[in-house]
């Protein structure tokens, strides 16, 4: 018998040692750097936590992260329906997430993926000597935040939040007064950049 309930961050934080950040980078960020703005809904099978759907409210679209705790059956449509009702998400809302291949297949088998999924690449920087020196990229300052958000959104990059811009390093390249490139971080702490 399966059931669902809203989980507290204190309860969910116990999952951290079990999270493979290579496969569950987004979920890891919800538990660490996005914890103050995330809500967690757990699915239980016979009182054992089997899956978590986390909702993040800071982006310009409904953003979710999924984590499979156990290799048991996951009743994904029921988990999604309970989450939708709990956070009062409109039935027609189009949501975003990042999934590993196994979870993508689960979501596809339930008819939850619309269109063709985009590939998400995780970058790993390991060799300082391979970095190029550049003097045209400048650190973005506070009075440029609104221009940067407009630039990102005009390029369909709705994945950055204003709080990331305010708290993590962002660099930009300008042509005259207009940005032509911006780079920054979603996650930035001692464990994950």
mmCIF file of N, CA and C in Angstrom, residues 48-179:
data_model
loop_
_atom_site.group_PDB
_atom_site.id
_atom_site.type_symbol
_atom_site.label_atom_id
_atom_site.label_comp_id
_atom_site.label_asym_id
_atom_site.label_seq_id
_atom_site.Cartn_x
_atom_site.Cartn_y
_atom_site.Cartn_z
ATOM 1 N N UNK A 48 7.774 2.854 4.014
ATOM 2 C CA UNK A 48 9.165 3.061 3.585
ATOM 3 C C UNK A 48 9.191 4.119 2.480
ATOM 4 N N UNK A 49 9.996 5.169 2.659
ATOM 5 C CA UNK A 49 10.114 6.223 1.653
ATOM 6 C C UNK A 49 10.739 5.653 0.381
ATOM 7 N N UNK A 50 10.057 5.821 -0.756
ATOM 8 C CA UNK A 50 10.549 5.265 -2.013
ATOM 9 C C UNK A 50 10.898 6.328 -3.048
ATOM 10 N N UNK A 51 10.254 7.509 -2.972
ATOM 11 C CA UNK A 51 10.517 8.563 -3.958
ATOM 12 C C UNK A 51 10.152 9.913 -3.364
ATOM 13 N N UNK A 52 10.819 10.944 -3.889
ATOM 14 C CA UNK A 52 10.537 12.322 -3.446
ATOM 15 C C UNK A 52 10.426 13.197 -4.686
ATOM 16 N N UNK A 53 9.406 14.032 -4.695
ATOM 17 C CA UNK A 53 9.254 15.060 -5.712
ATOM 18 C C UNK A 53 9.409 16.394 -4.993
ATOM 19 N N UNK A 54 10.404 17.172 -5.402
ATOM 20 C CA UNK A 54 10.679 18.454 -4.761
ATOM 21 C C UNK A 54 10.268 19.576 -5.698
ATOM 22 N N UNK A 55 9.636 20.606 -5.144
ATOM 23 C CA UNK A 55 9.165 21.755 -5.912
ATOM 24 C C UNK A 55 9.947 22.987 -5.493
ATOM 25 N N UNK A 56 10.409 23.757 -6.484
ATOM 26 C CA UNK A 56 11.178 24.976 -6.231
ATOM 27 C C UNK A 56 10.401 26.160 -6.781
ATOM 28 N N UNK A 57 10.139 27.137 -5.935
ATOM 29 C CA UNK A 57 9.220 28.220 -6.295
ATOM 30 C C UNK A 57 9.888 29.493 -6.804
ATOM 31 N N UNK A 58 11.197 29.547 -6.932
ATOM 32 C CA UNK A 58 11.878 30.801 -7.279
ATOM 33 C C UNK A 58 11.997 31.081 -8.768
ATOM 34 N N UNK A 59 11.834 30.109 -9.621
ATOM 35 C CA UNK A 59 12.029 30.326 -11.047
ATOM 36 C C UNK A 59 10.761 30.873 -11.699
ATOM 37 N N UNK A 60 10.878 31.281 -12.957
ATOM 38 C CA UNK A 60 9.737 31.871 -13.658
ATOM 39 C C UNK A 60 8.789 30.805 -14.208
ATOM 40 N N UNK A 61 9.013 29.550 -13.872
ATOM 41 C CA UNK A 61 8.158 28.434 -14.266
ATOM 42 C C UNK A 61 8.167 27.433 -13.111
ATOM 43 N N UNK A 62 7.162 26.554 -13.006
ATOM 44 C CA UNK A 62 7.173 25.548 -11.942
ATOM 45 C C UNK A 62 8.321 24.552 -12.151
ATOM 46 N N UNK A 63 9.254 24.511 -11.228
ATOM 47 C CA UNK A 63 10.443 23.666 -11.359
ATOM 48 C C UNK A 63 10.414 22.552 -10.320
ATOM 49 N N UNK A 64 10.750 21.352 -10.768
ATOM 50 C CA UNK A 64 10.718 20.184 -9.905
ATOM 51 C C UNK A 64 12.020 19.405 -9.992
ATOM 52 N N UNK A 65 12.230 18.597 -8.978
ATOM 53 C CA UNK A 65 13.316 17.642 -8.976
ATOM 54 C C UNK A 65 12.762 16.331 -8.442
ATOM 55 N N UNK A 66 13.231 15.230 -9.003
ATOM 56 C CA UNK A 66 12.745 13.909 -8.617
ATOM 57 C C UNK A 66 13.900 13.088 -8.087
ATOM 58 N N UNK A 67 13.636 12.336 -7.023
ATOM 59 C CA UNK A 67 14.655 11.449 -6.467
ATOM 60 C C UNK A 67 14.024 10.117 -6.123
ATOM 61 N N UNK A 68 14.613 9.053 -6.657
ATOM 62 C CA UNK A 68 14.158 7.684 -6.401
ATOM 63 C C UNK A 68 14.996 7.147 -5.247
ATOM 64 N N UNK A 69 14.359 6.893 -4.113
ATOM 65 C CA UNK A 69 15.080 6.443 -2.925
ATOM 66 C C UNK A 69 15.353 4.951 -3.001
ATOM 67 N N UNK A 70 14.373 4.198 -3.412
ATOM 68 C CA UNK A 70 14.476 2.744 -3.466
ATOM 69 C C UNK A 70 14.201 2.266 -4.883
ATOM 70 N N UNK A 71 14.659 1.062 -5.202
ATOM 71 C CA UNK A 71 14.397 0.495 -6.524
ATOM 72 C C UNK A 71 13.071 -0.260 -6.562
ATOM 73 N N UNK A 72 12.154 0.136 -5.717
ATOM 74 C CA UNK A 72 10.824 -0.467 -5.732
ATOM 75 C C UNK A 72 9.980 0.221 -6.793
ATOM 76 N N UNK A 73 8.765 -0.283 -6.975
ATOM 77 C CA UNK A 73 7.842 0.362 -7.903
ATOM 78 C C UNK A 73 7.546 1.771 -7.427
ATOM 79 N N UNK A 74 7.536 2.695 -8.376
ATOM 80 C CA UNK A 74 7.188 4.079 -8.097
ATOM 81 C C UNK A 74 5.859 4.339 -8.782
ATOM 82 N N UNK A 75 4.921 4.885 -8.046
ATOM 83 C CA UNK A 75 3.617 5.229 -8.599
ATOM 84 C C UNK A 75 3.636 6.721 -8.918
ATOM 85 N N UNK A 76 4.299 7.034 -10.035
ATOM 86 C CA UNK A 76 4.582 8.422 -10.385
ATOM 87 C C UNK A 76 3.334 9.262 -10.649
ATOM 88 N N UNK A 77 2.340 8.791 -11.412
ATOM 89 C CA UNK A 77 1.154 9.628 -11.619
ATOM 90 C C UNK A 77 0.473 10.019 -10.299
ATOM 91 N N UNK A 78 0.450 9.094 -9.354
ATOM 92 C CA UNK A 78 -0.175 9.390 -8.061
ATOM 93 C C UNK A 78 0.657 10.401 -7.264
ATOM 94 N N UNK A 79 1.991 10.255 -7.329
ATOM 95 C CA UNK A 79 2.878 11.204 -6.655
ATOM 96 C C UNK A 79 2.702 12.603 -7.253
ATOM 97 N N UNK A 80 2.605 12.677 -8.570
ATOM 98 C CA UNK A 80 2.434 13.972 -9.236
ATOM 99 C C UNK A 80 1.068 14.568 -8.886
ATOM 100 N N UNK A 81 0.036 13.761 -8.896
ATOM 101 C CA UNK A 81 -1.315 14.260 -8.572
ATOM 102 C C UNK A 81 -1.362 14.781 -7.138
ATOM 103 N N UNK A 82 -0.770 14.060 -6.197
ATOM 104 C CA UNK A 82 -0.757 14.511 -4.805
ATOM 105 C C UNK A 82 0.033 15.819 -4.667
ATOM 106 N N UNK A 83 1.173 15.895 -5.355
ATOM 107 C CA UNK A 83 2.005 17.105 -5.299
ATOM 108 C C UNK A 83 1.255 18.285 -5.899
ATOM 109 N N UNK A 84 0.629 18.078 -7.041
ATOM 110 C CA UNK A 84 -0.138 19.143 -7.708
ATOM 111 C C UNK A 84 -1.216 19.702 -6.777
ATOM 112 N N UNK A 85 -1.898 18.804 -6.100
ATOM 113 C CA UNK A 85 -2.954 19.232 -5.170
ATOM 114 C C UNK A 85 -2.356 19.942 -3.953
ATOM 115 N N UNK A 86 -1.258 19.426 -3.437
ATOM 116 C CA UNK A 86 -0.635 19.985 -2.236
ATOM 117 C C UNK A 86 -0.118 21.400 -2.465
ATOM 118 N N UNK A 87 0.520 21.633 -3.612
ATOM 119 C CA UNK A 87 1.062 22.979 -3.865
ATOM 120 C C UNK A 87 0.100 23.834 -4.690
ATOM 121 N N UNK A 88 -1.073 23.270 -4.993
ATOM 122 C CA UNK A 88 -2.118 23.968 -5.745
ATOM 123 C C UNK A 88 -1.613 24.446 -7.103
ATOM 124 N N UNK A 89 -1.044 23.517 -7.840
ATOM 125 C CA UNK A 89 -0.515 23.795 -9.168
ATOM 126 C C UNK A 89 -1.606 23.582 -10.202
ATOM 127 N N UNK A 90 -1.767 24.543 -11.088
ATOM 128 C CA UNK A 90 -2.780 24.478 -12.136
ATOM 129 C C UNK A 90 -2.577 23.228 -13.004
ATOM 130 N N UNK A 91 -3.676 22.613 -13.387
ATOM 131 C CA UNK A 91 -3.663 21.377 -14.173
ATOM 132 C C UNK A 91 -2.944 21.542 -15.516
ATOM 133 N N UNK A 92 -2.973 22.746 -16.078
ATOM 134 C CA UNK A 92 -2.375 22.961 -17.401
ATOM 135 C C UNK A 92 -0.929 23.463 -17.333
ATOM 136 N N UNK A 93 -0.357 23.574 -16.148
ATOM 137 C CA UNK A 93 1.005 24.103 -16.004
ATOM 138 C C UNK A 93 2.024 23.195 -16.669
ATOM 139 N N UNK A 94 2.969 23.810 -17.360
ATOM 140 C CA UNK A 94 4.097 23.079 -17.942
ATOM 141 C C UNK A 94 5.279 23.300 -17.013
ATOM 142 N N UNK A 95 5.848 22.211 -16.546
ATOM 143 C CA UNK A 95 6.902 22.272 -15.525
ATOM 144 C C UNK A 95 8.242 21.847 -16.117
ATOM 145 N N UNK A 96 9.313 22.180 -15.411
ATOM 146 C CA UNK A 96 10.641 21.814 -15.854
ATOM 147 C C UNK A 96 11.379 21.011 -14.803
ATOM 148 N N UNK A 97 12.287 20.152 -15.267
ATOM 149 C CA UNK A 97 13.126 19.371 -14.379
ATOM 150 C C UNK A 97 14.353 18.880 -15.143
ATOM 151 N N UNK A 98 15.276 18.283 -14.435
ATOM 152 C CA UNK A 98 16.438 17.610 -15.024
ATOM 153 C C UNK A 98 16.390 16.175 -14.500
ATOM 154 N N UNK A 99 16.479 15.201 -15.410
ATOM 155 C CA UNK A 99 16.358 13.793 -15.033
ATOM 156 C C UNK A 99 17.519 12.980 -15.569
ATOM 157 N N UNK A 100 17.940 11.984 -14.795
ATOM 158 C CA UNK A 100 18.905 11.021 -15.323
ATOM 159 C C UNK A 100 18.145 10.108 -16.296
ATOM 160 N N UNK A 101 18.857 9.319 -17.067
ATOM 161 C CA UNK A 101 18.245 8.500 -18.115
ATOM 162 C C UNK A 101 17.167 7.564 -17.553
ATOM 163 N N UNK A 102 17.450 6.918 -16.446
ATOM 164 C CA UNK A 102 16.490 5.969 -15.862
ATOM 165 C C UNK A 102 15.193 6.662 -15.467
ATOM 166 N N UNK A 103 15.308 7.859 -14.861
ATOM 167 C CA UNK A 103 14.110 8.579 -14.446
ATOM 168 C C UNK A 103 13.384 9.199 -15.637
ATOM 169 N N UNK A 104 14.135 9.602 -16.661
ATOM 170 C CA UNK A 104 13.510 10.099 -17.888
ATOM 171 C C UNK A 104 12.617 9.012 -18.480
ATOM 172 N N UNK A 105 13.119 7.785 -18.518
ATOM 173 C CA UNK A 105 12.322 6.675 -19.045
ATOM 174 C C UNK A 105 11.063 6.444 -18.223
ATOM 175 N N UNK A 106 11.165 6.595 -16.891
ATOM 176 C CA UNK A 106 9.989 6.465 -16.026
ATOM 177 C C UNK A 106 8.969 7.553 -16.356
ATOM 178 N N UNK A 107 9.409 8.799 -16.458
ATOM 179 C CA UNK A 107 8.502 9.911 -16.764
ATOM 180 C C UNK A 107 7.875 9.725 -18.147
ATOM 181 N N UNK A 108 8.669 9.266 -19.121
ATOM 182 C CA UNK A 108 8.133 9.039 -20.465
ATOM 183 C C UNK A 108 7.098 7.923 -20.469
ATOM 184 N N UNK A 109 7.337 6.862 -19.704
ATOM 185 C CA UNK A 109 6.396 5.738 -19.667
ATOM 186 C C UNK A 109 5.052 6.145 -19.073
ATOM 187 N N UNK A 110 5.045 7.225 -18.290
ATOM 188 C CA UNK A 110 3.805 7.728 -17.686
ATOM 189 C C UNK A 110 3.196 8.858 -18.509
ATOM 190 N N UNK A 111 3.790 9.159 -19.658
ATOM 191 C CA UNK A 111 3.266 10.216 -20.522
ATOM 192 C C UNK A 111 3.442 11.620 -19.967
ATOM 193 N N UNK A 112 4.481 11.820 -19.165
ATOM 194 C CA UNK A 112 4.671 13.115 -18.505
ATOM 195 C C UNK A 112 5.641 14.039 -19.225
ATOM 196 N N UNK A 113 6.275 13.573 -20.299
ATOM 197 C CA UNK A 113 7.225 14.399 -21.034
ATOM 198 C C UNK A 113 6.537 14.907 -22.292
ATOM 199 N N UNK A 114 6.548 16.214 -22.467
ATOM 200 C CA UNK A 114 5.987 16.835 -23.670
ATOM 201 C C UNK A 114 7.148 17.280 -24.548
ATOM 202 N N UNK A 115 7.089 16.966 -25.823
ATOM 203 C CA UNK A 115 8.153 17.364 -26.736
ATOM 204 C C UNK A 115 9.378 16.484 -26.576
ATOM 205 N N UNK A 116 10.473 16.944 -27.155
ATOM 206 C CA UNK A 116 11.728 16.192 -27.134
ATOM 207 C C UNK A 116 12.588 16.743 -25.999
ATOM 208 N N UNK A 117 13.004 15.892 -25.058
ATOM 209 C CA UNK A 117 13.845 16.369 -23.945
ATOM 210 C C UNK A 117 15.166 16.933 -24.458
ATOM 211 N N UNK A 118 15.650 17.959 -23.787
ATOM 212 C CA UNK A 118 16.950 18.527 -24.126
ATOM 213 C C UNK A 118 18.014 17.874 -23.274
ATOM 214 N N UNK A 119 19.171 17.655 -23.853
ATOM 215 C CA UNK A 119 20.291 17.065 -23.125
ATOM 216 C C UNK A 119 20.900 18.127 -22.215
ATOM 217 N N UNK A 120 21.213 17.745 -21.010
ATOM 218 C CA UNK A 120 21.815 18.629 -20.018
ATOM 219 C C UNK A 120 23.235 18.146 -19.785
ATOM 220 N N UNK A 121 24.192 19.020 -19.974
ATOM 221 C CA UNK A 121 25.589 18.633 -19.791
ATOM 222 C C UNK A 121 26.118 19.181 -18.477
ATOM 223 N N UNK A 122 26.769 18.351 -17.724
ATOM 224 C CA UNK A 122 27.419 18.777 -16.495
ATOM 225 C C UNK A 122 28.884 19.013 -16.814
ATOM 226 N N UNK A 123 29.362 20.206 -16.505
ATOM 227 C CA UNK A 123 30.760 20.528 -16.778
ATOM 228 C C UNK A 123 31.598 20.247 -15.544
ATOM 229 N N UNK A 124 32.775 19.704 -15.782
ATOM 230 C CA UNK A 124 33.712 19.472 -14.690
ATOM 231 C C UNK A 124 35.017 20.155 -15.044
ATOM 232 N N UNK A 125 35.416 21.090 -14.228
ATOM 233 C CA UNK A 125 36.680 21.789 -14.464
ATOM 234 C C UNK A 125 37.733 21.170 -13.553
ATOM 235 N N UNK A 126 38.795 20.665 -14.143
ATOM 236 C CA UNK A 126 39.783 19.964 -13.341
ATOM 237 C C UNK A 126 41.211 20.436 -13.555
ATOM 238 N N UNK A 127 41.446 21.298 -14.554
ATOM 239 C CA UNK A 127 42.823 21.662 -14.866
ATOM 240 C C UNK A 127 42.939 23.169 -15.083
ATOM 241 N N UNK A 128 43.442 23.873 -14.073
ATOM 242 C CA UNK A 128 43.596 25.335 -14.134
ATOM 243 C C UNK A 128 44.431 25.778 -15.333
ATOM 244 N N UNK A 129 45.401 24.974 -15.747
ATOM 245 C CA UNK A 129 46.301 25.385 -16.832
ATOM 246 C C UNK A 129 45.583 25.480 -18.178
ATOM 247 N N UNK A 130 44.419 24.881 -18.296
ATOM 248 C CA UNK A 130 43.687 24.917 -19.565
ATOM 249 C C UNK A 130 42.730 26.096 -19.668
ATOM 250 N N UNK A 131 42.637 26.911 -18.626
ATOM 251 C CA UNK A 131 41.779 28.090 -18.687
ATOM 252 C C UNK A 131 42.426 29.161 -19.551
ATOM 253 N N UNK A 132 41.625 29.822 -20.343
ATOM 254 C CA UNK A 132 42.119 30.916 -21.167
ATOM 255 C C UNK A 132 42.020 32.216 -20.390
ATOM 256 N N UNK A 133 42.978 33.094 -20.594
ATOM 257 C CA UNK A 133 42.898 34.412 -19.967
ATOM 258 C C UNK A 133 42.063 35.310 -20.863
ATOM 259 N N UNK A 134 41.190 36.073 -20.263
ATOM 260 C CA UNK A 134 40.373 37.008 -21.024
ATOM 261 C C UNK A 134 40.158 38.254 -20.180
ATOM 262 N N UNK A 135 40.219 39.388 -20.842
ATOM 263 C CA UNK A 135 40.042 40.647 -20.126
ATOM 264 C C UNK A 135 38.764 41.355 -20.541
ATOM 265 N N UNK A 136 37.953 40.697 -21.389
ATOM 266 C CA UNK A 136 36.713 41.349 -21.816
ATOM 267 C C UNK A 136 35.531 40.955 -20.931
ATOM 268 N N UNK A 137 35.673 39.876 -20.170
ATOM 269 C CA UNK A 137 34.598 39.474 -19.254
ATOM 270 C C UNK A 137 34.784 40.209 -17.934
ATOM 271 N N UNK A 138 33.705 40.818 -17.466
ATOM 272 C CA UNK A 138 33.750 41.600 -16.225
ATOM 273 C C UNK A 138 32.717 41.064 -15.246
ATOM 274 N N UNK A 139 33.040 41.151 -13.975
ATOM 275 C CA UNK A 139 32.093 40.749 -12.933
ATOM 276 C C UNK A 139 30.875 41.666 -12.990
ATOM 277 N N UNK A 140 29.715 41.066 -12.928
ATOM 278 C CA UNK A 140 28.464 41.832 -12.987
ATOM 279 C C UNK A 140 28.218 42.468 -11.631
ATOM 280 N N UNK A 141 27.892 43.751 -11.650
ATOM 281 C CA UNK A 141 27.643 44.445 -10.394
ATOM 282 C C UNK A 141 26.148 44.642 -10.168
ATOM 283 N N UNK A 142 25.821 45.053 -8.981
ATOM 284 C CA UNK A 142 24.431 45.131 -8.524
ATOM 285 C C UNK A 142 23.538 45.981 -9.430
ATOM 286 N N UNK A 143 24.043 47.091 -9.940
ATOM 287 C CA UNK A 143 23.182 47.946 -10.759
ATOM 288 C C UNK A 143 22.933 47.362 -12.154
ATOM 289 N N UNK A 144 23.546 46.218 -12.487
ATOM 290 C CA UNK A 144 23.326 45.564 -13.777
ATOM 291 C C UNK A 144 22.403 44.340 -13.677
ATOM 292 N N UNK A 145 21.956 43.979 -12.488
ATOM 293 C CA UNK A 145 21.164 42.763 -12.302
ATOM 294 C C UNK A 145 19.928 42.720 -13.195
ATOM 295 N N UNK A 146 19.176 43.798 -13.245
ATOM 296 C CA UNK A 146 17.946 43.802 -14.053
ATOM 297 C C UNK A 146 18.249 43.611 -15.536
ATOM 298 N N UNK A 147 19.311 44.255 -16.034
ATOM 299 C CA UNK A 147 19.702 44.087 -17.435
ATOM 300 C C UNK A 147 20.110 42.640 -17.721
ATOM 301 N N UNK A 148 20.801 42.021 -16.764
ATOM 302 C CA UNK A 148 21.231 40.638 -16.945
ATOM 303 C C UNK A 148 20.021 39.703 -16.976
ATOM 304 N N UNK A 149 19.082 39.898 -16.063
ATOM 305 C CA UNK A 149 17.867 39.062 -16.044
ATOM 306 C C UNK A 149 17.114 39.215 -17.368
ATOM 307 N N UNK A 150 16.962 40.454 -17.854
ATOM 308 C CA UNK A 150 16.291 40.682 -19.142
ATOM 309 C C UNK A 150 17.030 39.973 -20.275
ATOM 310 N N UNK A 151 18.369 40.071 -20.273
ATOM 311 C CA UNK A 151 19.182 39.426 -21.304
ATOM 312 C C UNK A 151 18.986 37.908 -21.266
ATOM 313 N N UNK A 152 19.060 37.329 -20.074
ATOM 314 C CA UNK A 152 18.902 35.876 -19.943
ATOM 315 C C UNK A 152 17.518 35.432 -20.406
ATOM 316 N N UNK A 153 16.484 36.143 -19.981
ATOM 317 C CA UNK A 153 15.120 35.748 -20.338
ATOM 318 C C UNK A 153 14.857 35.929 -21.833
ATOM 319 N N UNK A 154 15.451 36.969 -22.436
ATOM 320 C CA UNK A 154 15.256 37.172 -23.878
ATOM 321 C C UNK A 154 15.889 36.040 -24.680
ATOM 322 N N UNK A 155 16.892 35.390 -24.119
ATOM 323 C CA UNK A 155 17.528 34.244 -24.760
ATOM 324 C C UNK A 155 16.948 32.923 -24.316
ATOM 325 N N UNK A 156 15.769 32.967 -23.698
ATOM 326 C CA UNK A 156 15.066 31.768 -23.218
ATOM 327 C C UNK A 156 15.821 31.040 -22.108
ATOM 328 N N UNK A 157 16.721 31.723 -21.411
ATOM 329 C CA UNK A 157 17.419 31.151 -20.258
ATOM 330 C C UNK A 157 16.674 31.582 -19.000
ATOM 331 N N UNK A 158 15.597 30.877 -18.697
ATOM 332 C CA UNK A 158 14.773 31.227 -17.546
ATOM 333 C C UNK A 158 15.170 30.441 -16.304
ATOM 334 N N UNK A 159 16.321 29.783 -16.363
ATOM 335 C CA UNK A 159 16.709 28.868 -15.299
ATOM 336 C C UNK A 159 17.487 29.537 -14.173
ATOM 337 N N UNK A 160 17.958 30.755 -14.391
ATOM 338 C CA UNK A 160 18.686 31.462 -13.340
ATOM 339 C C UNK A 160 17.719 32.277 -12.502
ATOM 340 N N UNK A 161 17.984 32.364 -11.208
ATOM 341 C CA UNK A 161 17.158 33.175 -10.316
ATOM 342 C C UNK A 161 17.905 34.450 -9.942
ATOM 343 N N UNK A 162 17.160 35.439 -9.532
ATOM 344 C CA UNK A 162 17.784 36.692 -9.110
ATOM 345 C C UNK A 162 18.681 36.454 -7.892
ATOM 346 N N UNK A 163 18.270 35.571 -6.988
ATOM 347 C CA UNK A 163 19.086 35.318 -5.794
ATOM 348 C C UNK A 163 20.433 34.685 -6.168
ATOM 349 N N UNK A 164 20.474 33.871 -7.227
ATOM 350 C CA UNK A 164 21.756 33.333 -7.690
ATOM 351 C C UNK A 164 22.647 34.467 -8.189
ATOM 352 N N UNK A 165 22.064 35.377 -8.924
ATOM 353 C CA UNK A 165 22.800 36.532 -9.437
ATOM 354 C C UNK A 165 23.348 37.391 -8.300
ATOM 355 N N UNK A 166 22.567 37.518 -7.244
ATOM 356 C CA UNK A 166 22.972 38.348 -6.099
ATOM 357 C C UNK A 166 24.019 37.668 -5.217
ATOM 358 N N UNK A 167 24.017 36.335 -5.175
ATOM 359 C CA UNK A 167 24.858 35.622 -4.210
ATOM 360 C C UNK A 167 26.064 34.893 -4.793
ATOM 361 N N UNK A 168 26.064 34.620 -6.104
ATOM 362 C CA UNK A 168 27.140 33.857 -6.708
ATOM 363 C C UNK A 168 27.831 34.702 -7.778
ATOM 364 N N UNK A 169 29.074 34.394 -8.097
ATOM 365 C CA UNK A 169 29.775 35.163 -9.129
ATOM 366 C C UNK A 169 29.124 35.006 -10.505
ATOM 367 N N UNK A 170 28.886 36.114 -11.184
ATOM 368 C CA UNK A 170 28.412 36.143 -12.561
ATOM 369 C C UNK A 170 29.331 37.068 -13.349
ATOM 370 N N UNK A 171 29.650 36.670 -14.571
ATOM 371 C CA UNK A 171 30.482 37.477 -15.450
ATOM 372 C C UNK A 171 29.707 37.775 -16.719
ATOM 373 N N UNK A 172 29.993 38.922 -17.311
ATOM 374 C CA UNK A 172 29.328 39.282 -18.550
ATOM 375 C C UNK A 172 30.291 39.913 -19.530
ATOM 376 N N UNK A 173 29.941 39.804 -20.800
ATOM 377 C CA UNK A 173 30.672 40.482 -21.869
ATOM 378 C C UNK A 173 29.686 41.435 -22.527
ATOM 379 N N UNK A 174 30.122 42.680 -22.697
ATOM 380 C CA UNK A 174 29.257 43.704 -23.290
ATOM 381 C C UNK A 174 29.806 44.166 -24.628
ATOM 382 N N UNK A 175 28.881 44.559 -25.459
ATOM 383 C CA UNK A 175 29.208 45.264 -26.690
ATOM 384 C C UNK A 175 28.536 46.619 -26.547
ATOM 385 N N UNK A 176 29.308 47.637 -26.289
ATOM 386 C CA UNK A 176 28.739 48.932 -25.927
ATOM 387 C C UNK A 176 28.122 48.819 -24.545
ATOM 388 N N UNK A 177 26.847 49.126 -24.431
ATOM 389 C CA UNK A 177 26.136 49.025 -23.152
ATOM 390 C C UNK A 177 25.322 47.741 -23.022
ATOM 391 N N UNK A 178 25.297 46.936 -24.077
ATOM 392 C CA UNK A 178 24.444 45.737 -24.101
ATOM 393 C C UNK A 178 25.247 44.469 -23.848
ATOM 394 N N UNK A 179 24.664 43.570 -23.063
ATOM 395 C CA UNK A 179 25.292 42.273 -22.827
ATOM 396 C C UNK A 179 25.171 41.411 -24.082
#
